[in-house]
Amino acid sequence: MKANAEPAKLTVAKTAGFCFGVSRAIAMTREHAAGAYAIGQVIHNAAVIAELEALGMRTVSSADEIPDGATAIIRAHGECRSVYDALAAKGVRVVDTTCPCVRKIHEIVAKEDAAGRAVIIIGQPGHPEAVAISDRAKDVVILSSPAEAAAYVQNPGFDPEKPRSVVAQTTADKEIWKICLEELKKECTNLQIFDTICSATALRQNEAAELAGSVDLMLVIGDRKSANTARLRDICAKRCAHVFLLTGAEDLAEIADELIALTPRTIGLTAGASTPEVKIEEVINMSEEKQIIQAEEVEMNPEVEESFAEMVDRSIKTLHTGQRVTGIVTAITPSDIHVDLGTKHAGFIPVSELSDDPSAKPEDIVKIGDEIEVFVTKVNDAEGIVTLSKKRIDAARGWESIDAARADKALLEGTVVEINKGGIVVAVNGVRVFVPASHTGMPKEADLNEMLKKHVTLRITEVNRAKRRIIGSVRYATEDMRKAAAEKIWETIEVGNVYEGVVKSLTSFGAFIDIGGADGMAHITELGWGRIKHPSEAVAVGDKVTARVIALDTEKRKISLTLKSESDNPWVKFTTTYQVGDVADVKVVKLMQFGAFAEIVPGVDGLIHISQLADHRIARPADVVAEGDVVKAKILEINNENEKVSLSVRAALEEGYAAYGEEAEAEETDAE
């Protein structure tokens, strides 16, 4: 070290080393290594390949080199379909270590190809993974950079309207992917985008970039043939002036003096997805021996301290159907959620097994990086896949909460997920609750299918663990809520209060209105200012209305309401328009023995006494007028207290006003 220079502080990236797919591939290969043949390198790390070959595995370049009936190992990068066909023709037993994320891309590309869409792969041409992916489509191109993407869309023969789908190699650079997409979206009018960069790769790249930007010197460990290791180096080089790519401790020994000469105070370390933990430990130990770093200053993920052998032993632990396990969410797709269980198996939760709520979105339930407990529903050792369920775990937990709710008569929220002959099934806290048709709150003749996927509130009425049966009632819950709402209303209700209500039922004498938990009665005379013969002329069941309290009986819990508004009061309109002495055209609406009632304005009638119907004596009102006749009448009296009006046709006649017919004839005569 230079004079006064002190060993640097070393920080190791949390995601340095094996990813889930690589760990799984190595574990599966170790299990079948003896006498097996691997087509190409299982992973891009010479040290790991040497260890596997020491266990009896042989590396060949093609399927032709594998004897009939032998065991073949498909590498983590995947293989072309022709390789599988050749192995099948030879009767070769296949151990497929293809990364589940890569296999998912194969499925996407095959599906898009079958739909007649061209496929664009953002990746490294010639890389085994990109080659295997491209084999799943007929019309395919691999683009490695934004420049290639720009040249692709600017080609003279390029058809912008051609249906295309774009995927990424799992280890693609996130920034390169984004820029390539921008170039493609400028010209492609029918582009489907599938972001298939492995979440573990993206996380590793982000952590490496962040770490590189905070240290004086960066060490990247990995095989020089590894694409993801080379990409880590390039990402770090954009943010740190001194970046060194090492295959292991032997490379560090060669450049130790150069590193010391740079006198870094802080050093960062990351490693490619194919780099075993032992390689990381060797580099750290060598750095301590050469006094490049201080042993006590190493900051690292505790998982790095686990030996390679221990990690492999952990990764090959057996899973069984019915087992409850904990894992980390690594990716979320429209069809399933990927979960790292720390084993050789790739864990998948089908979207249908995530929640009982059919309207729930996966991204609203789980996030990448979440630790979740799941239930193993199926184990496929041949493909290295395990199917999981989160909703079954939720259901087990839900039983306890539901039983407690039954005891407390608490109300629960749920979603209707099924309709059957006897009623409906509601998903509550991951548990199926049966609600009989008579307790759904729907009328007998109603179609229960209208409730499907609707959110409802219910009360648990029975829990039978032995029969795995839970029964609930929406009707009881509604009644409970109405009682609670009614109590709240009666605590504050006063004459004059105004409520928004709903017409609940009609009778011949009025309408019952629900004002939010309590029912009130609006008499037929309070449904409007005009005269009506039946409440149905003013309102209908289900109408939303504004009701005002006009009377209360707290002992009998009765509420009298009115729908009348003072702003529409016809008496106010009348008194602001007419006064005593005015002559108005009025319409006869009813004949009585003692006279006739006539409408002055809608809602206000006046009485014309029999003695005031003509300028001569008459025996009965019908002798001079009929219902519906419009006559001129003088206002004799206005009684504001009782809202009564006295009218006189005779007084109008005496002042020279004539009946309409006579007046019209006079006008015609004058005109002639």
XYZ file of C-alpha atoms in Angstrom:
672
model
C 0.000 0.000 0.000
C 1.058 3.587 -0.487
C 2.190 5.554 2.496
C -0.629 6.476 4.856
C -3.081 4.414 2.709
C -5.463 2.214 4.607
C -7.264 -0.923 3.359
C -10.597 -0.103 1.733
C -14.080 -0.873 2.941
C -15.756 -3.581 0.810
C -19.529 -3.735 0.129
C -21.020 -6.809 -1.567
C -24.248 -6.455 -3.579
C -27.119 -8.360 -1.986
C -27.985 -10.180 -5.223
C -24.415 -11.136 -6.137
C -24.111 -14.752 -7.272
C -26.464 -17.477 -8.384
C -29.990 -16.570 -9.430
C -32.913 -18.904 -8.879
C -32.776 -20.374 -12.414
C -29.059 -21.143 -12.186
C -29.376 -22.645 -8.692
C -32.150 -24.892 -9.963
C -30.168 -25.960 -13.051
C -27.079 -26.850 -10.995
C -29.092 -28.767 -8.407
C -30.867 -30.807 -11.094
C -27.597 -31.481 -12.908
C -25.800 -32.607 -9.752
C -28.644 -35.035 -9.088
C -28.291 -36.681 -12.536
C -24.640 -35.895 -13.390
C -23.215 -39.417 -13.223
C -23.093 -40.776 -16.785
C -25.189 -37.903 -18.209
C -24.428 -35.799 -21.270
C -24.877 -32.017 -21.298
C -25.392 -30.338 -24.656
C -23.218 -27.257 -24.299
C -22.480 -25.625 -20.955
C -25.295 -26.041 -18.420
C -24.425 -22.512 -17.249
C -21.719 -20.089 -18.337
C -19.139 -20.759 -15.627
C -16.108 -22.913 -16.321
C -15.436 -23.660 -12.639
C -18.952 -24.967 -12.072
C -18.836 -27.036 -15.266
C -15.531 -28.573 -14.110
C -17.100 -29.534 -10.795
C -20.113 -31.119 -12.507
C -17.863 -33.023 -14.907
C -15.969 -34.327 -11.887
C -19.261 -35.877 -10.785
C -19.456 -37.816 -14.070
C -21.197 -35.407 -16.442
C -19.835 -35.110 -19.985
C -20.197 -31.964 -22.096
C -20.936 -32.468 -25.806
C -21.670 -30.042 -28.605
C -24.732 -31.727 -30.156
C -27.353 -34.431 -29.686
C -25.557 -36.565 -32.259
C -22.799 -37.268 -29.708
C -25.182 -38.753 -27.144
C -25.587 -42.566 -27.222
C -29.034 -44.119 -27.594
C -30.847 -44.593 -24.290
C -28.479 -42.321 -22.348
C -29.400 -39.315 -20.175
C -29.222 -35.814 -21.659
C -29.188 -32.570 -19.715
C -30.794 -29.555 -21.394
C -28.948 -26.417 -20.297
C -30.548 -23.537 -18.401
C -30.584 -21.407 -21.570
C -32.964 -23.860 -23.280
C -32.651 -25.674 -26.608
C -34.166 -25.690 -30.086
C -37.078 -28.001 -30.822
C -34.951 -30.048 -33.209
C -32.721 -31.079 -30.284
C -35.696 -32.463 -28.353
C -36.828 -34.341 -31.494
C -33.371 -35.838 -32.022
C -33.160 -36.985 -28.389
C -36.639 -38.507 -28.527
C -35.711 -40.451 -31.665
C -32.754 -41.937 -29.767
C -34.793 -42.864 -26.743
C -32.696 -40.547 -24.619
C -33.923 -39.636 -21.122
C -34.111 -35.848 -20.833
C -33.355 -33.805 -17.703
C -34.558 -30.340 -18.693
C -32.949 -27.578 -16.600
C -34.306 -24.791 -18.823
C -34.955 -21.772 -16.615
C -38.713 -21.439 -16.004
C -38.518 -17.794 -17.082
C -36.940 -18.828 -20.394
C -39.546 -21.557 -20.875
C -42.235 -18.921 -20.389
C -40.728 -16.895 -23.241
C -40.820 -20.009 -25.441
C -44.560 -20.284 -24.771
C -45.161 -16.599 -25.537
C -43.199 -16.686 -28.805
C -44.878 -19.917 -29.970
C -48.303 -18.450 -29.236
C -47.542 -15.183 -31.041
C -46.144 -17.109 -34.017
C -49.301 -19.253 -34.176
C -51.333 -16.030 -34.251
C -49.461 -14.972 -37.391
C -47.324 -12.292 -35.744
C -43.651 -11.635 -36.494
C -41.374 -11.839 -33.449
C -38.628 -9.427 -32.429
C -36.128 -10.532 -29.756
C -34.072 -7.919 -27.930
C -31.005 -9.943 -27.044
C -27.598 -11.166 -28.095
C -27.448 -12.942 -31.493
C -25.707 -16.305 -31.162
C -26.379 -16.543 -27.438
C -27.845 -20.009 -26.650
C -30.917 -18.508 -24.980
C -31.673 -16.167 -27.898
C -31.143 -18.993 -30.407
C -33.550 -21.289 -28.542
C -36.165 -18.532 -28.257
C -35.932 -17.658 -31.961
C -36.507 -21.316 -32.868
C -40.111 -20.997 -31.566
C -41.137 -18.700 -34.448
C -40.849 -18.686 -38.244
C -40.674 -14.922 -38.836
C -38.148 -13.702 -36.264
C -35.317 -11.196 -35.873
C -32.829 -10.644 -33.020
C -31.807 -7.034 -32.262
C -28.935 -6.348 -29.865
C -28.880 -2.551 -29.690
C -30.943 0.616 -30.226
C -28.949 1.232 -33.426
C -30.044 -2.135 -34.813
C -33.639 -1.413 -33.789
C -33.531 1.947 -35.586
C -32.020 0.354 -38.719
C -34.675 -2.388 -38.636
C -37.629 0.032 -38.789
C -35.895 2.258 -41.369
C -35.304 -0.603 -43.806
C -36.932 0.249 -47.205
C -38.940 -3.011 -47.170
C -40.290 -2.461 -43.629
C -44.105 -2.725 -43.327
C -45.228 -0.625 -40.310
C -48.696 -2.223 -40.181
C -47.445 -5.807 -39.999
C -48.427 -7.468 -36.680
C -45.322 -7.825 -34.525
C -44.559 -8.962 -30.978
C -41.406 -8.117 -29.056
C -39.787 -10.085 -26.219
C -36.471 -9.780 -24.387
C -33.736 -12.224 -23.549
C -33.998 -12.764 -19.771
C -30.575 -11.162 -19.212
C -31.145 -8.150 -21.491
C -30.074 -4.704 -20.282
C -33.139 -2.841 -19.021
C -31.981 0.496 -20.484
C -31.222 -1.030 -23.900
C -34.651 -2.701 -23.830
C -36.402 0.612 -23.114
C -34.568 2.501 -25.878
C -35.197 -0.297 -28.411
C -38.899 -0.181 -27.569
C -38.963 3.559 -28.199
C -37.472 3.002 -31.666
C -39.935 0.215 -32.484
C -42.991 2.072 -31.217
C -42.192 5.030 -33.473
C -42.889 2.962 -36.603
C -44.736 -0.230 -35.599
C -48.476 0.441 -35.530
C -49.409 -3.088 -34.437
C -46.879 -3.998 -31.740
C -47.444 -6.347 -28.792
C -44.874 -5.893 -25.992
C -43.822 -8.609 -23.538
C -41.278 -7.447 -20.941
C -39.609 -10.808 -20.309
C -36.415 -9.573 -18.665
C -35.982 -11.745 -15.584
C -36.914 -9.764 -12.474
C -33.839 -11.184 -10.736
C -31.679 -9.886 -13.601
C -33.263 -6.443 -13.435
C -32.828 -6.339 -9.652
C -29.178 -7.426 -9.934
C -28.501 -4.752 -12.567
C -30.193 -2.017 -10.534
C -28.279 -2.930 -7.358
C -24.995 -3.092 -9.272
C -25.625 0.340 -10.797
C -26.500 1.857 -7.424
C -23.469 0.305 -5.727
C -21.091 1.330 -8.542
C -22.225 4.926 -8.216
C -21.281 5.023 -4.532
C -17.767 3.453 -4.516
C -14.294 4.289 -5.779
C -13.669 0.907 -7.389
C -15.904 -1.941 -8.570
C -15.165 -5.682 -8.859
C -17.412 -7.822 -11.088
C -16.964 -11.585 -10.730
C -18.065 -14.035 -13.393
C -17.147 -16.101 -16.408
C -15.959 -14.021 -19.366
C -18.351 -15.941 -21.641
C -21.342 -15.021 -19.494
C -23.578 -12.407 -21.142
C -25.136 -11.232 -17.895
C -21.704 -10.809 -16.262
C -20.473 -8.724 -19.206
C -23.593 -6.606 -18.944
C -23.001 -6.022 -15.234
C -19.495 -4.825 -16.059
C -20.815 -2.398 -18.699
C -23.486 -1.046 -16.345
C -20.933 -0.495 -13.579
C -18.498 1.163 -15.991
C -21.061 3.903 -16.702
C -21.066 4.890 -13.025
C -17.616 4.039 -11.722
C -14.230 5.021 -13.146
C -12.447 1.819 -12.082
C -14.208 -1.463 -12.923
C -12.471 -4.867 -13.044
C -13.927 -8.133 -14.372
C -12.556 -11.167 -12.520
C -13.158 -14.857 -13.137
C -11.934 -15.576 -9.616
C -9.256 -15.018 -6.981
C -6.487 -15.910 -9.451
C -7.322 -12.832 -11.552
C -7.363 -10.663 -8.435
C -3.861 -11.824 -7.487
C -2.566 -10.595 -10.856
C -3.961 -7.071 -10.489
C -3.598 -6.670 -6.708
C -0.760 -4.153 -7.010
C -2.743 -2.108 -9.538
C -5.731 -1.972 -7.174
C -3.551 -0.962 -4.228
C -1.978 1.799 -6.327
C -5.417 3.319 -6.915
C -5.801 3.735 -3.098
C -9.592 3.287 -3.078
C -11.415 4.026 0.145
C -14.501 2.054 -0.894
C -14.835 -1.015 -3.094
C -18.039 -2.588 -4.407
C -18.423 -6.219 -5.456
C -21.098 -7.908 -7.545
C -21.234 -11.188 -9.438
C -23.046 -12.649 -12.421
C -25.965 -15.026 -12.073
C -23.705 -17.980 -12.972
C -21.080 -17.225 -10.345
C -20.958 -19.690 -7.409
C -20.726 -18.352 -3.870
C -17.356 -20.030 -3.400
C -15.849 -17.792 -6.099
C -17.105 -14.704 -4.276
C -15.666 -15.957 -0.994
C -12.289 -16.675 -2.624
C -12.082 -13.142 -4.013
C -12.974 -11.673 -0.604
C -10.372 -13.852 1.145
C -7.698 -12.917 -1.400
C -8.561 -9.214 -0.977
C -7.978 -9.576 2.765
C -4.656 -11.400 2.271
C -3.389 -8.733 -0.117
C -4.553 -6.054 2.337
C -6.761 -4.495 -0.311
C -9.673 -4.521 2.128
C -10.151 -4.692 5.886
C -11.743 -7.950 7.019
C -13.879 -6.237 9.627
C -15.175 -3.731 7.065
C -16.811 -6.232 4.692
C -20.558 -5.594 4.305
C -22.398 -8.404 2.639
C -25.665 -10.251 2.382
C -25.722 -13.008 5.049
C -26.583 -15.468 2.281
C -23.073 -15.029 0.832
C -21.700 -16.642 3.973
C -23.518 -19.877 3.130
C -21.216 -22.406 1.473
C -21.839 -23.616 -2.051
C -22.483 -27.144 -0.828
C -24.961 -25.928 1.780
C -26.776 -23.896 -0.829
C -27.086 -26.861 -3.182
C -28.280 -29.118 -0.358
C -30.903 -26.526 0.477
C -31.945 -26.167 -3.152
C -32.685 -29.850 -3.699
C -35.012 -30.291 -0.740
C -38.142 -32.215 -1.639
C -41.594 -30.656 -1.823
C -44.842 -32.542 -1.285
C -48.451 -31.835 -2.228
C -50.277 -30.346 0.742
C -47.133 -28.759 2.188
C -47.108 -25.139 3.376
C -43.982 -23.283 2.257
C -42.681 -19.721 2.183
C -41.190 -18.061 -0.897
C -40.333 -14.752 -2.533
C -42.369 -13.301 -5.411
C -39.973 -12.881 -8.354
C -42.310 -12.023 -11.229
C -45.970 -11.217 -11.938
C -47.529 -12.085 -15.315
C -51.140 -11.970 -16.567
C -51.445 -15.752 -16.091
C -49.370 -16.580 -13.006
C -47.063 -15.374 -10.250
C -43.500 -16.730 -10.038
C -42.273 -17.659 -6.560
C -38.708 -18.551 -5.550
C -39.023 -21.334 -2.971
C -35.274 -21.781 -2.518
C -35.474 -25.221 -4.136
C -34.750 -26.775 -7.510
C -38.445 -26.341 -8.356
C -39.886 -23.311 -10.103
C -42.924 -22.168 -8.145
C -45.970 -20.788 -9.936
C -49.264 -19.500 -8.530
C -51.972 -19.525 -11.232
C -53.980 -16.289 -11.085
C -57.043 -18.412 -10.260
C -55.256 -19.622 -7.092
C -54.243 -16.167 -5.915
C -57.579 -14.925 -4.595
C -61.255 -15.878 -4.420
C -62.134 -12.382 -5.591
C -62.561 -12.661 -9.397
C -62.207 -8.903 -9.820
C -58.907 -8.660 -7.919
C -55.770 -7.768 -9.877
C -52.573 -9.757 -9.095
C -50.463 -6.597 -8.742
C -52.874 -5.313 -6.073
C -52.413 -8.470 -3.985
C -48.674 -9.161 -4.234
C -45.571 -7.227 -5.214
C -42.216 -8.440 -6.523
C -39.991 -9.070 -3.514
C -42.895 -9.949 -1.182
C -42.421 -12.943 1.092
C -45.576 -15.049 1.035
C -46.759 -18.333 2.476
C -48.278 -20.709 -0.094
C -49.848 -24.159 -0.312
C -48.305 -26.801 -2.616
C -51.068 -28.189 -4.857
C -48.988 -30.122 -7.406
C -45.325 -31.154 -7.803
C -43.913 -32.019 -11.234
C -40.371 -33.276 -10.608
C -39.852 -34.140 -14.272
C -40.261 -30.510 -15.351
C -39.046 -29.041 -12.066
C -42.293 -27.125 -11.583
C -44.483 -26.847 -8.505
C -47.987 -25.383 -8.617
C -48.947 -23.272 -5.621
C -52.026 -21.679 -4.088
C -52.251 -18.569 -1.959
C -56.016 -18.571 -1.595
C -55.924 -21.936 0.214
C -53.610 -20.467 2.828
C -55.920 -17.464 3.105
C -58.848 -19.835 3.524
C -57.169 -21.684 6.403
C -56.514 -18.404 8.175
C -59.988 -17.183 7.339
C -61.714 -19.963 9.298
C -60.510 -18.550 12.591
C -61.551 -14.989 11.808
C -64.943 -16.145 10.528
C -65.640 -18.255 13.617
C -64.793 -15.238 15.785
C -67.132 -13.064 13.693
C -69.948 -15.594 14.213
C -69.505 -15.443 17.989
C -69.469 -11.632 17.966
C -72.272 -11.332 15.361
C -69.874 -9.094 13.458
C -70.587 -8.162 9.852
C -68.153 -9.265 7.121
C -67.516 -8.160 3.552
C -67.261 -10.616 0.670
C -67.686 -11.164 -3.068
C -70.303 -13.402 -4.676
C -68.311 -16.002 -6.632
C -70.917 -18.628 -7.447
C -74.679 -19.073 -7.959
C -76.358 -22.429 -7.353
C -79.909 -23.760 -6.975
C -80.020 -23.211 -3.247
C -78.503 -19.746 -3.081
C -75.124 -18.048 -3.546
C -71.516 -18.627 -2.509
C -69.597 -15.652 -1.110
C -65.791 -15.533 -0.760
C -64.949 -14.025 2.639
C -61.305 -13.832 3.770
C -60.471 -16.658 1.359
C -63.297 -18.885 2.675
C -66.439 -19.970 0.800
C -69.611 -19.006 2.667
C -72.983 -20.359 1.530
C -75.958 -17.982 1.705
C -79.399 -19.604 1.190
C -81.615 -17.899 -1.402
C -84.035 -16.817 1.344
C -81.191 -14.965 3.067
C -79.785 -13.156 0.017
C -82.127 -10.210 0.535
C -83.445 -10.652 -3.011
C -87.188 -11.159 -3.820
C -88.285 -14.753 -4.499
C -88.807 -14.137 -8.204
C -85.468 -12.302 -8.616
C -82.621 -13.745 -10.709
C -79.745 -14.473 -8.332
C -77.275 -14.263 -11.245
C -77.564 -10.490 -10.900
C -75.540 -10.831 -7.664
C -72.556 -12.586 -9.278
C -69.261 -10.722 -8.672
C -71.083 -8.180 -6.487
C -69.672 -7.169 -3.085
C -72.049 -7.934 -0.212
C -72.157 -7.601 3.566
C -73.241 -10.642 5.551
C -73.463 -12.120 9.037
C -72.210 -15.633 9.809
C -74.968 -17.827 11.223
C -73.286 -21.254 11.323
C -69.732 -22.655 11.300
C -69.343 -26.440 11.053
C -65.649 -27.390 10.856
C -66.400 -31.110 10.701
C -68.477 -30.690 7.543
C -66.348 -27.785 6.266
C -69.524 -25.727 6.014
C -70.140 -22.050 6.737
C -73.549 -20.427 6.354
C -74.220 -16.712 6.281
C -77.066 -14.261 5.819
C -77.114 -11.058 3.800
C -80.670 -10.402 5.034
C -79.665 -10.488 8.696
C -76.731 -8.191 7.962
C -79.042 -5.744 6.197
C -81.418 -5.803 9.157
C -78.542 -5.217 11.567
C -77.302 -2.295 9.522
C -80.804 -0.808 9.311
C -81.233 -1.098 13.074
C -77.910 0.627 13.646
C -78.778 3.335 11.118
C -82.238 3.806 12.665
C -80.748 4.248 16.140
C -78.396 6.863 14.762
C -81.275 8.709 13.078
C -83.448 8.707 16.226
C -80.551 10.197 18.201
C -80.578 13.367 16.072
C -83.943 13.574 14.283
C -86.021 16.744 14.731
C -89.009 18.334 13.026
C -87.651 20.289 10.082
C -84.745 17.904 9.357
C -84.323 17.136 5.672
C -83.228 13.670 4.458
C -82.437 12.050 1.134
C -84.683 8.984 0.986
C -85.992 6.213 -1.241
C -89.672 5.377 -1.786
C -90.097 1.917 -0.259
C -93.805 1.170 -0.821
C -97.123 2.802 -1.758
C -100.593 2.583 -0.179
C -103.862 4.245 -1.137
C -103.274 6.955 1.461
C -99.568 7.730 0.950
C -95.973 6.510 0.543
C -93.474 4.916 2.943
C -89.998 6.363 2.548
C -86.677 4.967 3.809
C -84.589 7.909 5.046
C -81.439 5.893 5.688
C -82.413 3.165 8.142
C -85.733 4.443 9.429
C -89.061 4.577 7.558
C -91.279 7.626 7.440
C -94.793 8.149 6.073
C -95.712 10.870 3.568
C -99.538 11.269 3.348
C -101.018 11.605 -0.131
C -101.610 15.298 0.577
C -97.884 15.738 1.328
C -96.610 14.196 -1.905
C -97.053 17.426 -3.833
C -98.971 20.695 -3.998
C -101.389 19.509 -6.652
C -104.476 17.365 -6.111
C -103.902 13.646 -6.900
C -106.160 10.622 -6.604
C -103.399 8.058 -5.885
C -99.737 8.297 -4.660
C -98.540 6.571 -7.857
C -99.371 9.791 -9.726
C -96.595 11.546 -7.785
C -93.939 8.902 -6.969
C -92.942 5.300 -7.728
C -91.240 2.608 -5.629
C -87.476 3.099 -5.847
C -87.631 6.845 -6.516
C -85.013 8.951 -4.736
C -86.689 11.896 -3.004
C -85.916 14.768 -0.644
C -88.165 14.508 2.433
C -88.709 16.924 5.316
C -89.864 15.862 8.797
C -93.156 17.548 9.749
C -94.142 15.471 12.818
C -92.638 12.877 15.207
C -94.011 10.281 17.623
C -90.949 9.111 19.578
C -92.893 6.583 21.650
C -94.409 4.785 18.659
C -91.356 5.539 16.515
C -93.451 7.169 13.788
C -92.170 9.830 11.429
C -94.400 12.036 9.270
C -92.788 13.432 6.133
C -93.568 15.822 3.350
C -92.154 16.093 -0.146
C -93.526 19.586 -0.554
C -91.036 22.377 -1.039
C -91.855 25.944 0.035
C -90.187 27.247 -3.076
C -92.955 25.531 -5.119
C -95.807 26.542 -2.772
C -98.734 27.516 -5.085
C -100.282 29.726 -2.360
C -97.132 31.874 -2.411
C -97.317 32.056 -6.202
C -101.015 33.012 -5.965
C -100.621 35.770 -3.347
C -97.700 37.326 -5.214
C -99.764 37.412 -8.432
C -103.299 38.336 -7.275
C -104.979 40.482 -4.664
C -108.572 41.246 -3.574
C -110.493 43.012 -6.373
C -108.590 41.385 -9.259
C -110.573 39.577 -11.957
C -109.079 36.265 -13.097
C -109.862 33.497 -15.544
C -110.643 30.486 -13.373
C -111.422 26.882 -14.250
C -114.401 25.116 -12.669
C -113.097 21.895 -11.111
C -115.967 20.711 -8.934
C -119.685 21.454 -8.541
C -121.336 21.331 -5.130
C -124.932 22.037 -3.968
C -123.839 25.334 -2.464
C -121.660 26.475 -5.313
C -118.555 25.606 -7.392
C -114.815 25.304 -6.746
C -112.602 26.862 -9.383
C -108.815 26.647 -9.890
C -107.142 30.056 -9.924
C -103.560 28.783 -10.297
C -102.468 25.117 -10.118
C -102.820 24.108 -6.471
C -105.071 26.997 -5.354
C -108.875 26.793 -5.655
C -111.455 29.395 -4.793
C -115.152 28.970 -3.870
C -117.828 30.618 -5.993
C -120.966 30.530 -3.846
C -124.188 29.672 -5.717
C -125.356 33.235 -5.123
C -122.234 34.505 -6.933
C -122.411 32.243 -10.016
C -124.792 34.513 -12.026
C -126.429 37.924 -12.018
C -129.800 36.260 -11.483
C -131.208 33.644 -9.108
C -130.400 30.008 -10.039
C -131.629 26.703 -8.549
C -128.334 24.848 -8.861
C -124.762 25.572 -10.098
C -125.139 23.212 -13.056
C -127.716 25.565 -14.523
C -124.958 28.043 -15.501
C -121.555 26.207 -15.411
C -120.061 22.748 -15.891
C -116.820 21.196 -14.680
C -114.036 22.280 -17.020
C -115.601 25.634 -17.919
C -113.325 28.675 -17.760
C -115.075 31.791 -16.487
C -114.132 35.259 -15.311
C -114.431 35.755 -11.558
C -113.593 38.579 -9.201
C -111.574 37.858 -6.039
C -113.760 38.924 -3.119
C -111.678 37.672 -0.175
C -108.254 36.080 0.555
C -107.901 34.247 3.898
C -104.124 33.758 4.325
C -104.470 31.953 7.646
C -106.702 29.195 6.253
C -105.517 29.617 2.644
C -109.085 30.111 1.335
C -110.337 32.339 -1.481
C -113.865 33.636 -2.222
C -114.745 34.328 -5.881
C -117.685 35.945 -7.678
C -118.773 35.632 -11.297
C -121.665 38.030 -10.635
C -119.301 40.808 -9.501
C -117.246 40.342 -12.675
C -120.393 40.595 -14.788
C -121.479 43.740 -12.953
C -118.112 45.321 -13.802
C -118.706 44.649 -17.505
C -116.837 41.379 -17.949
C -118.620 38.894 -20.185
C -118.443 35.113 -20.615
C -115.751 33.985 -23.082
C -118.247 32.991 -25.732
C -120.073 36.313 -25.632
C -116.803 38.257 -25.525
C -115.501 36.381 -28.542
C -118.712 37.064 -30.500
C -118.474 40.766 -29.623
C -114.905 40.919 -30.880
C -115.912 39.262 -34.165
C -118.800 41.774 -34.611
C -116.479 44.728 -33.991
C -114.056 43.352 -36.535
C -116.774 43.220 -39.223
